[in-house]
mmCIF file of C-alpha atoms in Angstrom:
data_model
loop_
_atom_site.group_PDB
_atom_site.id
_atom_site.type_symbol
_atom_site.label_atom_id
_atom_site.label_comp_id
_atom_site.label_asym_id
_atom_site.label_seq_id
_atom_site.Cartn_x
_atom_site.Cartn_y
_atom_site.Cartn_z
ATOM 1 C CA MET A 206 -132.600 55.303 -158.888
ATOM 2 C CA PHE A 207 -135.395 57.468 -157.557
ATOM 3 C CA GLU A 208 -138.746 57.749 -159.268
ATOM 4 C CA ILE A 209 -139.079 61.482 -158.549
ATOM 5 C CA SER A 210 -136.631 64.335 -158.066
ATOM 6 C CA VAL A 211 -138.117 67.231 -156.085
ATOM 7 C CA ILE A 212 -136.239 70.453 -156.863
ATOM 8 C CA ILE A 213 -136.402 73.345 -154.384
ATOM 9 C CA PRO A 214 -134.718 76.737 -154.897
ATOM 10 C CA LEU A 215 -133.656 78.291 -151.576
ATOM 11 C CA TYR A 216 -133.193 81.993 -150.952
ATOM 12 C CA ASN A 217 -133.979 83.772 -147.664
ATOM 13 C CA VAL A 218 -136.995 81.672 -146.707
ATOM 14 C CA GLU A 219 -136.168 80.639 -143.152
ATOM 15 C CA GLN A 220 -139.780 81.124 -142.043
ATOM 16 C CA TYR A 221 -141.155 78.724 -144.690
ATOM 17 C CA ILE A 222 -138.583 76.101 -145.633
ATOM 18 C CA GLY A 223 -139.100 73.944 -142.520
ATOM 19 C CA ARG A 224 -142.800 73.525 -143.286
ATOM 20 C CA CYS A 225 -141.941 72.781 -146.918
ATOM 21 C CA LEU A 226 -139.447 70.038 -146.029
ATOM 22 C CA GLN A 227 -141.685 68.551 -143.339
ATOM 23 C CA SER A 228 -144.406 68.122 -145.952
ATOM 24 C CA LEU A 229 -141.938 66.040 -147.980
ATOM 25 C CA VAL A 230 -140.961 63.935 -144.980
ATOM 26 C CA ASN A 231 -144.684 63.180 -144.535
ATOM 27 C CA GLN A 232 -145.304 61.966 -148.096
ATOM 28 C CA THR A 233 -146.912 58.548 -148.483
ATOM 29 C CA PHE A 234 -144.870 58.029 -151.667
ATOM 30 C CA GLN A 235 -141.229 57.621 -150.693
ATOM 31 C CA SER A 236 -139.202 56.893 -153.849
ATOM 32 C CA PHE A 237 -137.961 60.437 -154.290
ATOM 33 C CA GLU A 238 -134.887 62.556 -153.777
ATOM 34 C CA VAL A 239 -134.817 66.220 -152.764
ATOM 35 C CA ILE A 240 -132.439 68.660 -154.420
ATOM 36 C CA ILE A 241 -132.176 72.006 -152.646
ATOM 37 C CA VAL A 242 -130.355 74.748 -154.530
ATOM 38 C CA ASN A 243 -129.065 77.329 -152.073
ATOM 39 C CA ASP A 244 -128.988 80.484 -154.189
ATOM 40 C CA ALA A 245 -126.539 82.329 -151.891
ATOM 41 C CA SER A 246 -129.114 82.718 -149.140
ATOM 42 C CA THR A 247 -128.121 85.258 -146.462
ATOM 43 C CA ASP A 248 -130.612 84.452 -143.679
ATOM 44 C CA ASN A 249 -130.918 81.338 -141.481
ATOM 45 C CA SER A 250 -132.399 79.134 -144.205
ATOM 46 C CA VAL A 251 -129.277 76.958 -144.404
ATOM 47 C CA ALA A 252 -129.388 76.352 -140.640
ATOM 48 C CA VAL A 253 -133.024 75.266 -140.906
ATOM 49 C CA ILE A 254 -132.411 72.814 -143.735
ATOM 50 C CA SER A 255 -129.360 71.348 -141.996
ATOM 51 C CA GLU A 256 -131.628 69.952 -139.286
ATOM 52 C CA TYR A 257 -133.696 68.117 -141.892
ATOM 53 C CA ILE A 258 -130.730 66.877 -143.885
ATOM 54 C CA GLN A 259 -129.378 65.027 -140.840
ATOM 55 C CA HIS A 260 -132.513 62.868 -140.735
ATOM 56 C CA PHE A 261 -133.538 62.938 -144.399
ATOM 57 C CA LYS A 262 -130.744 61.146 -146.230
ATOM 58 C CA ARG A 263 -132.239 61.523 -149.704
ATOM 59 C CA CYS A 264 -131.597 65.264 -149.655
ATOM 60 C CA THR A 265 -128.774 66.955 -151.604
ATOM 61 C CA VAL A 266 -127.842 70.626 -151.219
ATOM 62 C CA LEU A 267 -126.179 72.481 -154.088
ATOM 63 C CA THR A 268 -124.834 75.980 -153.486
ATOM 64 C CA HIS A 269 -124.443 79.028 -155.700
ATOM 65 C CA GLU A 270 -121.634 81.248 -154.448
ATOM 66 C CA VAL A 271 -123.511 84.310 -155.749
ATOM 67 C CA ASN A 272 -127.235 84.834 -156.144
ATOM 68 C CA LYS A 273 -128.380 83.874 -159.643
ATOM 69 C CA GLY A 274 -132.135 84.021 -159.250
ATOM 70 C CA LEU A 275 -135.016 81.548 -159.255
ATOM 71 C CA MET A 276 -134.824 80.550 -162.905
ATOM 72 C CA TYR A 277 -131.142 79.643 -162.710
ATOM 73 C CA ALA A 278 -131.546 77.879 -159.360
ATOM 74 C CA ARG A 279 -134.130 75.585 -160.936
ATOM 75 C CA TYR A 280 -131.759 75.000 -163.853
ATOM 76 C CA THR A 281 -129.005 73.926 -161.463
ATOM 77 C CA GLY A 282 -131.511 71.615 -159.779
ATOM 78 C CA TYR A 283 -132.794 69.778 -162.827
ATOM 79 C CA LYS A 284 -129.301 69.474 -164.302
ATOM 80 C CA ASN A 285 -128.354 67.467 -161.196
ATOM 81 C CA ALA A 286 -131.571 65.459 -160.833
ATOM 82 C CA LYS A 287 -131.537 61.673 -161.161
ATOM 83 C CA GLY A 288 -135.227 60.745 -160.990
ATOM 84 C CA ARG A 289 -137.466 59.435 -163.763
ATOM 85 C CA TYR A 290 -139.771 62.373 -163.097
ATOM 86 C CA TYR A 291 -139.152 65.919 -161.880
ATOM 87 C CA CYS A 292 -141.259 68.087 -159.577
ATOM 88 C CA PHE A 293 -140.509 71.703 -158.745
ATOM 89 C CA LEU A 294 -141.463 72.967 -155.319
ATOM 90 C CA ASP A 295 -141.006 76.552 -154.194
ATOM 91 C CA SER A 296 -139.679 76.894 -150.668
ATOM 92 C CA ASP A 297 -142.836 78.618 -149.394
ATOM 93 C CA ASP A 298 -145.018 75.775 -150.706
ATOM 94 C CA PHE A 299 -146.078 72.656 -148.848
ATOM 95 C CA LEU A 300 -147.738 69.468 -150.023
ATOM 96 C CA PRO A 301 -150.620 67.360 -148.745
ATOM 97 C CA ASN A 302 -149.333 63.925 -147.718
ATOM 98 C CA ASP A 303 -150.479 62.122 -150.871
ATOM 99 C CA SER A 304 -149.443 64.753 -153.443
ATOM 100 C CA LEU A 305 -146.436 62.951 -154.904
ATOM 101 C CA LEU A 306 -148.363 59.687 -155.020
ATOM 102 C CA GLN A 307 -151.255 61.263 -156.931
ATOM 103 C CA LEU A 308 -148.948 62.988 -159.416
ATOM 104 C CA TYR A 309 -146.867 59.842 -159.906
ATOM 105 C CA GLU A 310 -149.886 57.618 -160.485
ATOM 106 C CA ALA A 311 -151.389 60.081 -162.948
ATOM 107 C CA ILE A 312 -148.271 60.488 -165.078
ATOM 108 C CA THR A 313 -147.347 56.796 -165.147
ATOM 109 C CA LYS A 314 -150.835 55.482 -165.861
ATOM 110 C CA GLY A 315 -151.349 57.946 -168.685
ATOM 111 C CA CYS A 316 -147.777 57.865 -170.041
ATOM 112 C CA PHE A 317 -147.830 61.660 -170.191
ATOM 113 C CA ASP A 318 -144.923 64.092 -170.460
ATOM 114 C CA MET A 319 -146.492 66.371 -167.846
ATOM 115 C CA VAL A 320 -149.333 66.348 -165.333
ATOM 116 C CA LYS A 321 -150.482 69.520 -163.555
ATOM 117 C CA GLY A 322 -152.151 69.270 -160.185
ATOM 118 C CA ALA A 323 -154.630 71.442 -158.354
ATOM 119 C CA PHE A 324 -153.431 73.795 -155.621
ATOM 120 C CA THR A 325 -154.864 75.884 -152.821
ATOM 121 C CA ILE A 326 -153.747 79.397 -151.924
ATOM 122 C CA VAL A 327 -153.100 79.677 -148.187
ATOM 123 C CA ASP A 328 -152.686 83.040 -146.430
ATOM 124 C CA GLU A 329 -150.146 83.996 -143.759
ATOM 125 C CA HIS A 330 -152.522 82.706 -141.048
ATOM 126 C CA ASN A 331 -152.642 79.259 -142.706
ATOM 127 C CA LYS A 332 -156.212 79.867 -143.822
ATOM 128 C CA GLU A 333 -157.227 78.358 -147.142
ATOM 129 C CA LYS A 334 -158.452 81.111 -149.429
ATOM 130 C CA GLU A 335 -158.910 79.707 -152.905
ATOM 131 C CA MET A 336 -158.489 76.410 -154.744
ATOM 132 C CA TYR A 337 -157.336 76.318 -158.349
ATOM 133 C CA VAL A 338 -158.006 73.311 -160.584
ATOM 134 C CA PRO A 339 -156.394 73.361 -164.060
ATOM 135 C CA THR A 340 -158.823 72.644 -166.899
ATOM 136 C CA ILE A 341 -157.821 71.422 -170.345
ATOM 137 C CA ILE A 342 -159.835 73.290 -172.970
ATOM 138 C CA SER A 343 -157.824 73.396 -176.197
ATOM 139 C CA GLY A 344 -156.378 69.854 -176.236
ATOM 140 C CA ASN A 345 -153.583 67.978 -174.517
ATOM 141 C CA ASN A 346 -150.432 68.534 -176.578
ATOM 142 C CA GLY A 347 -147.798 71.240 -176.237
ATOM 143 C CA ASP A 348 -149.345 73.629 -178.766
ATOM 144 C CA SER A 349 -152.706 73.353 -177.004
ATOM 145 C CA LEU A 350 -151.039 74.015 -173.667
ATOM 146 C CA ILE A 351 -149.554 77.250 -175.019
ATOM 147 C CA THR A 352 -153.017 78.282 -176.209
ATOM 148 C CA ASP A 353 -154.583 77.570 -172.824
ATOM 149 C CA ILE A 354 -151.803 79.434 -171.010
ATOM 150 C CA LEU A 355 -152.114 82.523 -173.215
ATOM 151 C CA ARG A 356 -155.913 82.481 -172.786
ATOM 152 C CA ASP A 357 -155.525 82.150 -168.983
ATOM 153 C CA ASN A 358 -157.317 78.799 -168.976
ATOM 154 C CA ILE A 359 -154.292 77.230 -167.284
ATOM 155 C CA MET A 360 -151.850 79.029 -165.020
ATOM 156 C CA HIS A 361 -148.227 79.112 -166.091
ATOM 157 C CA ASN A 362 -146.703 77.809 -162.859
ATOM 158 C CA ILE A 363 -143.814 75.341 -163.134
ATOM 159 C CA TRP A 364 -144.449 74.080 -159.592
ATOM 160 C CA GLY A 365 -147.468 71.925 -158.771
ATOM 161 C CA ALA A 366 -146.776 69.572 -161.674
ATOM 162 C CA ILE A 367 -144.729 66.495 -162.545
ATOM 163 C CA TYR A 368 -142.629 66.106 -165.692
ATOM 164 C CA HIS A 369 -140.948 63.205 -167.430
ATOM 165 C CA HIS A 370 -137.190 63.655 -167.090
ATOM 166 C CA SER A 371 -136.692 63.615 -170.884
ATOM 167 C CA ILE A 372 -138.441 66.988 -171.171
ATOM 168 C CA PHE A 373 -135.435 68.472 -169.381
ATOM 169 C CA ASP A 374 -132.644 66.001 -170.109
ATOM 170 C CA ASN A 375 -133.047 65.907 -173.895
ATOM 171 C CA TYR A 376 -133.356 69.635 -174.541
ATOM 172 C CA GLU A 377 -131.612 72.890 -173.657
ATOM 173 C CA TYR A 378 -133.685 75.861 -172.562
ATOM 174 C CA ILE A 379 -132.691 79.502 -172.463
ATOM 175 C CA THR A 380 -132.068 80.270 -168.806
ATOM 176 C CA PHE A 381 -131.414 83.787 -167.557
ATOM 177 C CA GLU A 382 -129.503 84.707 -164.427
ATOM 178 C CA ASN A 383 -131.295 87.146 -162.126
ATOM 179 C CA GLN A 384 -134.549 86.997 -164.076
ATOM 180 C CA THR A 385 -137.061 88.687 -161.751
ATOM 181 C CA ASN A 386 -140.328 88.494 -163.710
ATOM 182 C CA SER A 387 -142.263 85.646 -165.329
ATOM 183 C CA GLU A 388 -139.588 83.014 -164.644
ATOM 184 C CA ASP A 389 -142.161 80.223 -164.739
ATOM 185 C CA LEU A 390 -143.755 81.449 -167.965
ATOM 186 C CA LEU A 391 -140.423 81.804 -169.770
ATOM 187 C CA LEU A 392 -139.480 78.225 -168.976
ATOM 188 C CA LEU A 393 -142.908 76.674 -169.468
ATOM 189 C CA LEU A 394 -143.396 78.167 -172.939
ATOM 190 C CA GLN A 395 -140.067 76.633 -173.985
ATOM 191 C CA ILE A 396 -141.025 73.279 -172.482
ATOM 192 C CA CYS A 397 -144.353 73.258 -174.336
ATOM 193 C CA LYS A 398 -142.742 72.717 -177.735
ATOM 194 C CA ASN A 399 -141.374 69.386 -176.468
ATOM 195 C CA ILE A 400 -144.541 68.128 -174.762
ATOM 196 C CA LYS A 401 -146.463 65.547 -176.759
ATOM 197 C CA SER A 402 -149.181 64.958 -174.159
ATOM 198 C CA TYR A 403 -150.163 66.355 -170.764
#
């Protein structure tokens, strides 16, 4: 069994997905699986990932025959995950080499349901523009998280965090096909009611 399942939706991101997967290959923490959900991609993304899959045996690719959107692709991913903890990674994201290790150590030492990490916005020229560090203001349970999200104290991104598998395995969340706005917020607000500590 893997400690972490990294879930990556894939749709027409051939220019980014190689960098994303290479950042996973480079992780210092290695007890993780990668689940890529090909959401009926029409560009060369599948060809790019096939090169990594040959050398990265812990990678599984699931395929939607028709495009269902980001929210549903993540749903397909976490429904097939086997790790003790889940991380969501968008295909245009990439991780510093110790990211999974830091998230894993934080969530296991604190016995939390969720840990959010900091992130840096990088422009198309690979120049770092802005770093964002989440700050707990209202408290550290699910109700407090909702308050901090609605007050813009904490961003509502699903990615850049680690979750205990029970938050997804023990509950059903409303998941829309072809949802094109606020996919992260819609899922995170549902998750919050089941988070006891973060």
